[in-house]
Each structure stands twice: as structure tokens, then as C-alpha cells.
Amino acid sequence: LGDPGGPGRMVYDVSYFLVFGVMLLNAVVGLVVNSFSALRAETVAREHNLETQTFISGLERRIIETSAQQAGISNGFVYHEESRQNKWGYMAFIFHLREKDTEDYTGPEQSILNQIQRGDVGWLPLGRSSLLEADKTYGGEDTLSRIEREAQGARRDLKALSQGQQQLQAALRSLSRRVDEGVERVQTVLTPYEGEADLMSFPRT
């Protein structure tokens, strides 16, 4: 209690706790929470796409359901994904091509394998479905028009994601400014005690 440097030491300890124990900890926790929020949003978006678009062709669920109803098929989206464009069937076909002897390839198989090796997805029915083409309501729609409509939706999603990233960056900049301001206030409080601490460091004669 009689130590002349006690008040300065107390201010230093409290300031250290406020800066490193509270403000920086909150900054780290905020970054972790925002990271998990971004991952959660990405997962939700992926699940939404799986529920509202076909996996292979990327067609909207409502269009598939409507075409299936016209053909007298109930639960058309599930039927389309499991029977017409089963993703595991496409995967099995790719493995079949990789395991098959090159001398036994047919012309179409060789052509598709070359596209797979180049990373070309032109062999997939993107924006197309035999179920959809059989429906007069959507069968006449140009494939490029569907792709353009879906591209517009993708651009809207990317714009929303970009806005979310900008908001996150703005929040991080604001948090960084608050931390800097807190450090400056602590330094201002400690400045009067620095000279006293220097004088106390010299032994008295």
C-alpha cells in the first residue's frame, strides 16, 4: 500500500486487461463468429440450390414440376433427379470410362472422355431435359434464353454476397478503429506515470 508506484502499476494492469483481455478478445470472437456466419450462409445457399434446381442440368424446380404434371407424373422433381438425370449415374459413367480399356472405346465414349480430360462440360445436358422438351409449354424455349435467365439469378446472388463482404469489411475497420482509440486512451493515461516510474528505477543514495 505504501509503494509510490502502486497507482501507476494498478492503472497499467487495468489498462492491459481492458486492451488485451477484453477488446482484442472481442475482436477475435467477432472474427470467428463472422467466419462461421459466412460458412453457414454458404451452406444454406448450397442447400437452397439443391432443393430448387436440378443437379445436372441446373433447371428450376417449378419448371420440372410443371412439365411432370403435364405428363401425369407426381413428385416430378424427385422423379427427374432419380430417374431422368441421376447424378450417381453420371458419376458411374465417368468411372466406367476411366476403367474401360482404351481399345474398347466407342466413338462417343472417346469424345466424352476427351472432354472430361479437358474439363469441358459440354457433354452434359446443361439447361436441357427430355422431360422439359416433351412439354409444349417449355419445350419451345431457347436454351440460351434459359441460361441467360439463370445467369441473371447467379449475378444477383453474387451481388448480394459482395454486399455482405463489404459490410463485414466495414465492421472490421470500425472494430480496428475502436481498438486503436482504446490503445491511445491507455497510453494517454499511462503517460504521467512513465516519468515517475523512471525516477523510481534509479537507486536512492
PDB file of C-alpha atoms in Angstrom:
ATOM      1  CA  LEU A   1       0.000   0.000   0.000  1.00  0.00           C
ATOM      2  CA  GLY A   2       2.901   2.390   0.717  1.00  0.00           C
ATOM      3  CA  ASP A   3       4.572   1.740  -2.639  1.00  0.00           C
ATOM      4  CA  PRO A   4       4.751   5.058  -4.581  1.00  0.00           C
ATOM      5  CA  GLY A   5       4.481   3.178  -7.871  1.00  0.00           C
ATOM      6  CA  GLY A   6       1.316   1.369  -6.837  1.00  0.00           C
ATOM      7  CA  PRO A   7      -1.171   3.669  -8.613  1.00  0.00           C
ATOM      8  CA  GLY A   8       0.790   3.536 -11.856  1.00  0.00           C
ATOM      9  CA  ARG A   9       1.072  -0.220 -11.648  1.00  0.00           C
ATOM     10  CA  MET A  10      -2.640  -0.532 -10.981  1.00  0.00           C
ATOM     11  CA  VAL A  11      -3.519   1.692 -13.947  1.00  0.00           C
ATOM     12  CA  TYR A  12      -1.160  -0.307 -16.142  1.00  0.00           C
ATOM     13  CA  ASP A  13      -2.658  -3.646 -15.070  1.00  0.00           C
ATOM     14  CA  VAL A  14      -6.228  -2.466 -15.584  1.00  0.00           C
ATOM     15  CA  SER A  15      -5.385  -0.928 -18.968  1.00  0.00           C
ATOM     16  CA  TYR A  16      -3.611  -4.106 -20.076  1.00  0.00           C
ATOM     17  CA  PHE A  17      -6.646  -6.172 -19.091  1.00  0.00           C
ATOM     18  CA  LEU A  18      -9.022  -3.827 -20.941  1.00  0.00           C
ATOM     19  CA  VAL A  19      -6.975  -3.789 -24.153  1.00  0.00           C
ATOM     20  CA  PHE A  20      -5.811  -7.392 -24.401  1.00  0.00           C
ATOM     21  CA  GLY A  21      -8.315  -9.204 -22.212  1.00  0.00           C
ATOM     22  CA  VAL A  22     -11.483  -7.521 -23.430  1.00  0.00           C
ATOM     23  CA  MET A  23     -11.100  -5.558 -26.655  1.00  0.00           C
ATOM     24  CA  LEU A  24      -8.750  -7.888 -28.516  1.00  0.00           C
ATOM     25  CA  LEU A  25     -10.641 -10.947 -27.272  1.00  0.00           C
ATOM     26  CA  ASN A  26     -13.887  -9.449 -28.540  1.00  0.00           C
ATOM     27  CA  ALA A  27     -12.208  -8.727 -31.879  1.00  0.00           C
ATOM     28  CA  VAL A  28     -11.092 -12.359 -32.211  1.00  0.00           C
ATOM     29  CA  VAL A  29     -14.507 -13.660 -31.175  1.00  0.00           C
ATOM     30  CA  GLY A  30     -16.153 -11.331 -33.694  1.00  0.00           C
ATOM     31  CA  LEU A  31     -13.929 -12.623 -36.492  1.00  0.00           C
ATOM     32  CA  VAL A  32     -14.703 -16.232 -35.578  1.00  0.00           C
ATOM     33  CA  VAL A  33     -18.446 -15.578 -35.433  1.00  0.00           C
ATOM     34  CA  ASN A  34     -18.398 -13.782 -38.773  1.00  0.00           C
ATOM     35  CA  SER A  35     -16.414 -16.610 -40.353  1.00  0.00           C
ATOM     36  CA  PHE A  36     -18.892 -19.204 -39.147  1.00  0.00           C
ATOM     37  CA  SER A  37     -21.761 -16.987 -40.300  1.00  0.00           C
ATOM     38  CA  ALA A  38     -20.246 -16.816 -43.789  1.00  0.00           C
ATOM     39  CA  LEU A  39     -19.817 -20.607 -43.860  1.00  0.00           C
ATOM     40  CA  ARG A  40     -23.390 -21.047 -42.660  1.00  0.00           C
ATOM     41  CA  ALA A  41     -24.686 -18.701 -45.365  1.00  0.00           C
ATOM     42  CA  GLU A  42     -22.724 -20.621 -47.995  1.00  0.00           C
ATOM     43  CA  THR A  43     -24.131 -23.930 -46.741  1.00  0.00           C
ATOM     44  CA  VAL A  44     -27.684 -22.564 -46.754  1.00  0.00           C
ATOM     45  CA  ALA A  45     -27.233 -21.253 -50.296  1.00  0.00           C
ATOM     46  CA  ARG A  46     -25.902 -24.632 -51.455  1.00  0.00           C
ATOM     47  CA  GLU A  47     -28.820 -26.473 -49.843  1.00  0.00           C
ATOM     48  CA  HIS A  48     -31.244 -23.984 -51.396  1.00  0.00           C
ATOM     49  CA  ASN A  49     -29.785 -24.642 -54.862  1.00  0.00           C
ATOM     50  CA  LEU A  50     -30.044 -28.400 -54.365  1.00  0.00           C
ATOM     51  CA  GLU A  51     -33.694 -28.043 -53.372  1.00  0.00           C
ATOM     52  CA  THR A  52     -34.729 -25.583 -56.095  1.00  0.00           C
ATOM     53  CA  GLN A  53     -32.566 -26.594 -59.102  1.00  0.00           C
ATOM     54  CA  THR A  54     -31.742 -29.844 -60.802  1.00  0.00           C
ATOM     55  CA  PHE A  55     -28.212 -31.030 -60.048  1.00  0.00           C
ATOM     56  CA  ILE A  56     -27.065 -31.878 -63.591  1.00  0.00           C
ATOM     57  CA  SER A  57     -28.932 -29.501 -65.891  1.00  0.00           C
ATOM     58  CA  GLY A  58     -29.475 -26.610 -63.466  1.00  0.00           C
ATOM     59  CA  LEU A  59     -33.171 -26.212 -64.338  1.00  0.00           C
ATOM     60  CA  GLU A  60     -35.628 -24.619 -61.949  1.00  0.00           C
ATOM     61  CA  ARG A  61     -37.687 -26.998 -59.838  1.00  0.00           C
ATOM     62  CA  ARG A  62     -41.007 -25.343 -60.627  1.00  0.00           C
ATOM     63  CA  ILE A  63     -40.447 -25.848 -64.374  1.00  0.00           C
ATOM     64  CA  ILE A  64     -39.679 -29.537 -63.871  1.00  0.00           C
ATOM     65  CA  GLU A  65     -42.708 -29.954 -61.602  1.00  0.00           C
ATOM     66  CA  THR A  66     -44.981 -28.259 -64.134  1.00  0.00           C
ATOM     67  CA  SER A  67     -43.702 -30.367 -67.026  1.00  0.00           C
ATOM     68  CA  ALA A  68     -44.050 -33.532 -64.958  1.00  0.00           C
ATOM     69  CA  GLN A  69     -47.656 -32.677 -64.096  1.00  0.00           C
ATOM     70  CA  GLN A  70     -48.395 -32.185 -67.790  1.00  0.00           C
ATOM     71  CA  ALA A  71     -47.025 -35.707 -68.357  1.00  0.00           C
ATOM     72  CA  GLY A  72     -49.092 -37.127 -65.487  1.00  0.00           C
ATOM     73  CA  ILE A  73     -46.078 -37.687 -63.193  1.00  0.00           C
ATOM     74  CA  SER A  74     -46.435 -36.935 -59.498  1.00  0.00           C
ATOM     75  CA  ASN A  75     -43.500 -35.576 -57.493  1.00  0.00           C
ATOM     76  CA  GLY A  76     -41.801 -34.715 -60.757  1.00  0.00           C
ATOM     77  CA  PHE A  77     -38.657 -33.146 -59.300  1.00  0.00           C
ATOM     78  CA  VAL A  78     -37.706 -36.300 -57.374  1.00  0.00           C
ATOM     79  CA  TYR A  79     -38.579 -38.428 -60.395  1.00  0.00           C
ATOM     80  CA  HIS A  80     -36.409 -36.274 -62.637  1.00  0.00           C
ATOM     81  CA  GLU A  81     -33.426 -36.347 -60.244  1.00  0.00           C
ATOM     82  CA  GLU A  82     -33.622 -40.083 -59.592  1.00  0.00           C
ATOM     83  CA  SER A  83     -34.713 -41.427 -62.986  1.00  0.00           C
ATOM     84  CA  ARG A  84     -34.057 -38.936 -65.776  1.00  0.00           C
ATOM     85  CA  GLN A  85     -30.839 -37.265 -64.634  1.00  0.00           C
ATOM     86  CA  ASN A  86     -29.472 -39.308 -61.749  1.00  0.00           C
ATOM     87  CA  LYS A  87     -26.183 -37.720 -60.687  1.00  0.00           C
ATOM     88  CA  TRP A  88     -24.808 -41.057 -59.494  1.00  0.00           C
ATOM     89  CA  GLY A  89     -25.487 -42.500 -62.919  1.00  0.00           C
ATOM     90  CA  TYR A  90     -23.324 -39.773 -64.478  1.00  0.00           C
ATOM     91  CA  MET A  91     -20.631 -40.435 -61.883  1.00  0.00           C
ATOM     92  CA  ALA A  92     -20.745 -44.176 -62.606  1.00  0.00           C
ATOM     93  CA  PHE A  93     -20.416 -43.444 -66.333  1.00  0.00           C
ATOM     94  CA  ILE A  94     -17.300 -41.338 -65.713  1.00  0.00           C
ATOM     95  CA  PHE A  95     -15.717 -44.119 -63.656  1.00  0.00           C
ATOM     96  CA  HIS A  96     -16.714 -46.592 -66.361  1.00  0.00           C
ATOM     97  CA  LEU A  97     -14.818 -44.552 -68.939  1.00  0.00           C
ATOM     98  CA  ARG A  98     -11.759 -44.313 -66.709  1.00  0.00           C
ATOM     99  CA  GLU A  99     -11.694 -48.052 -66.027  1.00  0.00           C
ATOM    100  CA  LYS A 100     -12.501 -49.214 -69.556  1.00  0.00           C
ATOM    101  CA  ASP A 101      -9.710 -50.326 -71.874  1.00  0.00           C
ATOM    102  CA  THR A 102      -8.857 -47.574 -74.368  1.00  0.00           C
ATOM    103  CA  GLU A 103      -9.064 -50.046 -77.266  1.00  0.00           C
ATOM    104  CA  ASP A 104     -12.700 -50.808 -76.398  1.00  0.00           C
ATOM    105  CA  TYR A 105     -13.940 -47.201 -76.531  1.00  0.00           C
ATOM    106  CA  THR A 106     -16.734 -46.366 -78.911  1.00  0.00           C
ATOM    107  CA  GLY A 107     -16.634 -43.074 -80.809  1.00  0.00           C
ATOM    108  CA  PRO A 108     -18.973 -41.198 -78.429  1.00  0.00           C
ATOM    109  CA  GLU A 109     -17.175 -42.603 -75.376  1.00  0.00           C
ATOM    110  CA  GLN A 110     -13.806 -41.439 -76.676  1.00  0.00           C
ATOM    111  CA  SER A 111     -15.213 -37.995 -77.442  1.00  0.00           C
ATOM    112  CA  ILE A 112     -16.764 -37.646 -73.977  1.00  0.00           C
ATOM    113  CA  LEU A 113     -13.575 -38.857 -72.287  1.00  0.00           C
ATOM    114  CA  ASN A 114     -11.567 -36.221 -74.171  1.00  0.00           C
ATOM    115  CA  GLN A 115     -13.977 -33.529 -72.981  1.00  0.00           C
ATOM    116  CA  ILE A 116     -13.725 -34.765 -69.394  1.00  0.00           C
ATOM    117  CA  GLN A 117      -9.938 -34.657 -69.539  1.00  0.00           C
ATOM    118  CA  ARG A 118     -10.089 -31.066 -70.871  1.00  0.00           C
ATOM    119  CA  GLY A 119     -12.562 -30.049 -68.167  1.00  0.00           C
ATOM    120  CA  ASP A 120     -15.233 -29.416 -70.817  1.00  0.00           C
ATOM    121  CA  VAL A 121     -18.798 -29.981 -69.561  1.00  0.00           C
ATOM    122  CA  GLY A 122     -20.357 -29.644 -72.996  1.00  0.00           C
ATOM    123  CA  TRP A 123     -21.363 -33.312 -72.974  1.00  0.00           C
ATOM    124  CA  LEU A 124     -23.680 -32.727 -70.000  1.00  0.00           C
ATOM    125  CA  PRO A 125     -27.309 -31.687 -70.666  1.00  0.00           C
ATOM    126  CA  LEU A 126     -26.904 -28.200 -69.218  1.00  0.00           C
ATOM    127  CA  GLY A 127     -30.198 -26.333 -69.383  1.00  0.00           C
ATOM    128  CA  ARG A 128     -31.841 -29.311 -71.105  1.00  0.00           C
ATOM    129  CA  SER A 129     -34.087 -32.193 -70.124  1.00  0.00           C
ATOM    130  CA  SER A 130     -36.059 -34.701 -72.168  1.00  0.00           C
ATOM    131  CA  LEU A 131     -38.942 -34.207 -69.742  1.00  0.00           C
ATOM    132  CA  LEU A 132     -38.887 -30.485 -70.392  1.00  0.00           C
ATOM    133  CA  GLU A 133     -38.533 -30.794 -74.163  1.00  0.00           C
ATOM    134  CA  ALA A 134     -41.619 -33.028 -74.296  1.00  0.00           C
ATOM    135  CA  ASP A 135     -43.706 -30.257 -72.709  1.00  0.00           C
ATOM    136  CA  LYS A 136     -45.081 -27.807 -75.255  1.00  0.00           C
ATOM    137  CA  THR A 137     -45.144 -25.046 -72.647  1.00  0.00           C
ATOM    138  CA  TYR A 138     -41.361 -25.024 -72.151  1.00  0.00           C
ATOM    139  CA  GLY A 139     -40.154 -27.164 -74.997  1.00  0.00           C
ATOM    140  CA  GLY A 140     -40.003 -24.203 -77.354  1.00  0.00           C
ATOM    141  CA  GLU A 141     -37.938 -22.043 -75.044  1.00  0.00           C
ATOM    142  CA  ASP A 142     -34.479 -21.448 -76.373  1.00  0.00           C
ATOM    143  CA  THR A 143     -31.691 -22.988 -74.312  1.00  0.00           C
ATOM    144  CA  LEU A 144     -29.690 -19.769 -74.435  1.00  0.00           C
ATOM    145  CA  SER A 145     -32.664 -17.875 -73.002  1.00  0.00           C
ATOM    146  CA  ARG A 146     -32.846 -20.254 -70.048  1.00  0.00           C
ATOM    147  CA  ILE A 147     -29.123 -19.996 -69.471  1.00  0.00           C
ATOM    148  CA  GLU A 148     -29.314 -16.209 -69.616  1.00  0.00           C
ATOM    149  CA  ARG A 149     -32.159 -16.167 -67.092  1.00  0.00           C
ATOM    150  CA  GLU A 150     -30.251 -18.439 -64.756  1.00  0.00           C
ATOM    151  CA  ALA A 151     -27.101 -16.330 -65.227  1.00  0.00           C
ATOM    152  CA  GLN A 152     -29.055 -13.260 -64.140  1.00  0.00           C
ATOM    153  CA  GLY A 153     -30.069 -15.071 -60.965  1.00  0.00           C
ATOM    154  CA  ALA A 154     -26.447 -16.038 -60.343  1.00  0.00           C
ATOM    155  CA  ARG A 155     -25.369 -12.408 -60.799  1.00  0.00           C
ATOM    156  CA  ARG A 156     -27.946 -11.320 -58.236  1.00  0.00           C
ATOM    157  CA  ASP A 157     -26.613 -13.880 -55.773  1.00  0.00           C
ATOM    158  CA  LEU A 158     -23.027 -12.733 -56.368  1.00  0.00           C
ATOM    159  CA  LYS A 159     -24.061  -9.108 -55.864  1.00  0.00           C
ATOM    160  CA  ALA A 160     -25.703  -9.973 -52.555  1.00  0.00           C
ATOM    161  CA  LEU A 161     -22.596 -11.897 -51.485  1.00  0.00           C
ATOM    162  CA  SER A 162     -20.375  -8.951 -52.434  1.00  0.00           C
ATOM    163  CA  GLN A 163     -22.524  -6.598 -50.380  1.00  0.00           C
ATOM    164  CA  GLY A 164     -22.240  -8.935 -47.402  1.00  0.00           C
ATOM    165  CA  GLN A 165     -18.452  -8.989 -47.725  1.00  0.00           C
ATOM    166  CA  GLN A 166     -18.347  -5.195 -47.885  1.00  0.00           C
ATOM    167  CA  GLN A 167     -20.432  -4.952 -44.712  1.00  0.00           C
ATOM    168  CA  LEU A 168     -18.091  -7.403 -42.975  1.00  0.00           C
ATOM    169  CA  GLN A 169     -15.034  -5.389 -44.045  1.00  0.00           C
ATOM    170  CA  ALA A 170     -16.651  -2.171 -42.823  1.00  0.00           C
ATOM    171  CA  ALA A 171     -17.389  -3.789 -39.449  1.00  0.00           C
ATOM    172  CA  LEU A 172     -13.783  -4.979 -39.151  1.00  0.00           C
ATOM    173  CA  ARG A 173     -12.448  -1.496 -39.986  1.00  0.00           C
ATOM    174  CA  SER A 174     -14.741   0.024 -37.365  1.00  0.00           C
ATOM    175  CA  LEU A 175     -13.565  -2.537 -34.797  1.00  0.00           C
ATOM    176  CA  SER A 176      -9.930  -1.819 -35.659  1.00  0.00           C
ATOM    177  CA  ARG A 177     -10.505   1.919 -35.165  1.00  0.00           C
ATOM    178  CA  ARG A 178     -12.085   1.311 -31.760  1.00  0.00           C
ATOM    179  CA  VAL A 179      -9.133  -0.822 -30.690  1.00  0.00           C
ATOM    180  CA  ASP A 180      -6.686   1.867 -31.828  1.00  0.00           C
ATOM    181  CA  GLU A 181      -8.655   4.510 -29.945  1.00  0.00           C
ATOM    182  CA  GLY A 182      -8.617   2.350 -26.809  1.00  0.00           C
ATOM    183  CA  VAL A 183      -4.842   1.896 -27.061  1.00  0.00           C
ATOM    184  CA  GLU A 184      -4.391   5.652 -27.471  1.00  0.00           C
ATOM    185  CA  ARG A 185      -6.524   6.338 -24.393  1.00  0.00           C
ATOM    186  CA  VAL A 186      -4.500   3.840 -22.373  1.00  0.00           C
ATOM    187  CA  GLN A 187      -1.253   5.462 -23.500  1.00  0.00           C
ATOM    188  CA  THR A 188      -2.636   8.865 -22.528  1.00  0.00           C
ATOM    189  CA  VAL A 189      -3.487   7.590 -19.048  1.00  0.00           C
ATOM    190  CA  LEU A 190      -0.085   5.943 -18.582  1.00  0.00           C
ATOM    191  CA  THR A 191       1.996   8.887 -19.819  1.00  0.00           C
ATOM    192  CA  PRO A 192       2.007  10.811 -16.469  1.00  0.00           C
ATOM    193  CA  TYR A 193       3.258   7.716 -14.675  1.00  0.00           C
ATOM    194  CA  GLU A 194       6.114   6.974 -17.057  1.00  0.00           C
ATOM    195  CA  GLY A 195       8.312   9.743 -15.634  1.00  0.00           C
ATOM    196  CA  GLU A 196       7.523   8.622 -12.094  1.00  0.00           C
ATOM    197  CA  ALA A 197       8.434   5.050 -12.984  1.00  0.00           C
ATOM    198  CA  ASP A 198      11.747   6.228 -14.474  1.00  0.00           C
ATOM    199  CA  LEU A 199      12.617   8.143 -11.319  1.00  0.00           C
ATOM    200  CA  MET A 200      11.773   5.142  -9.154  1.00  0.00           C
ATOM    201  CA  SER A 201      14.059   2.928 -11.223  1.00  0.00           C
ATOM    202  CA  PHE A 202      17.197   4.824 -10.031  1.00  0.00           C
ATOM    203  CA  PRO A 203      18.566   3.683  -6.619  1.00  0.00           C
ATOM    204  CA  ARG A 204      18.484   6.321  -3.920  1.00  0.00           C
ATOM    205  CA  THR A 205      21.805   7.389  -2.432  1.00  0.00           C
TER     206      THR A 205
END
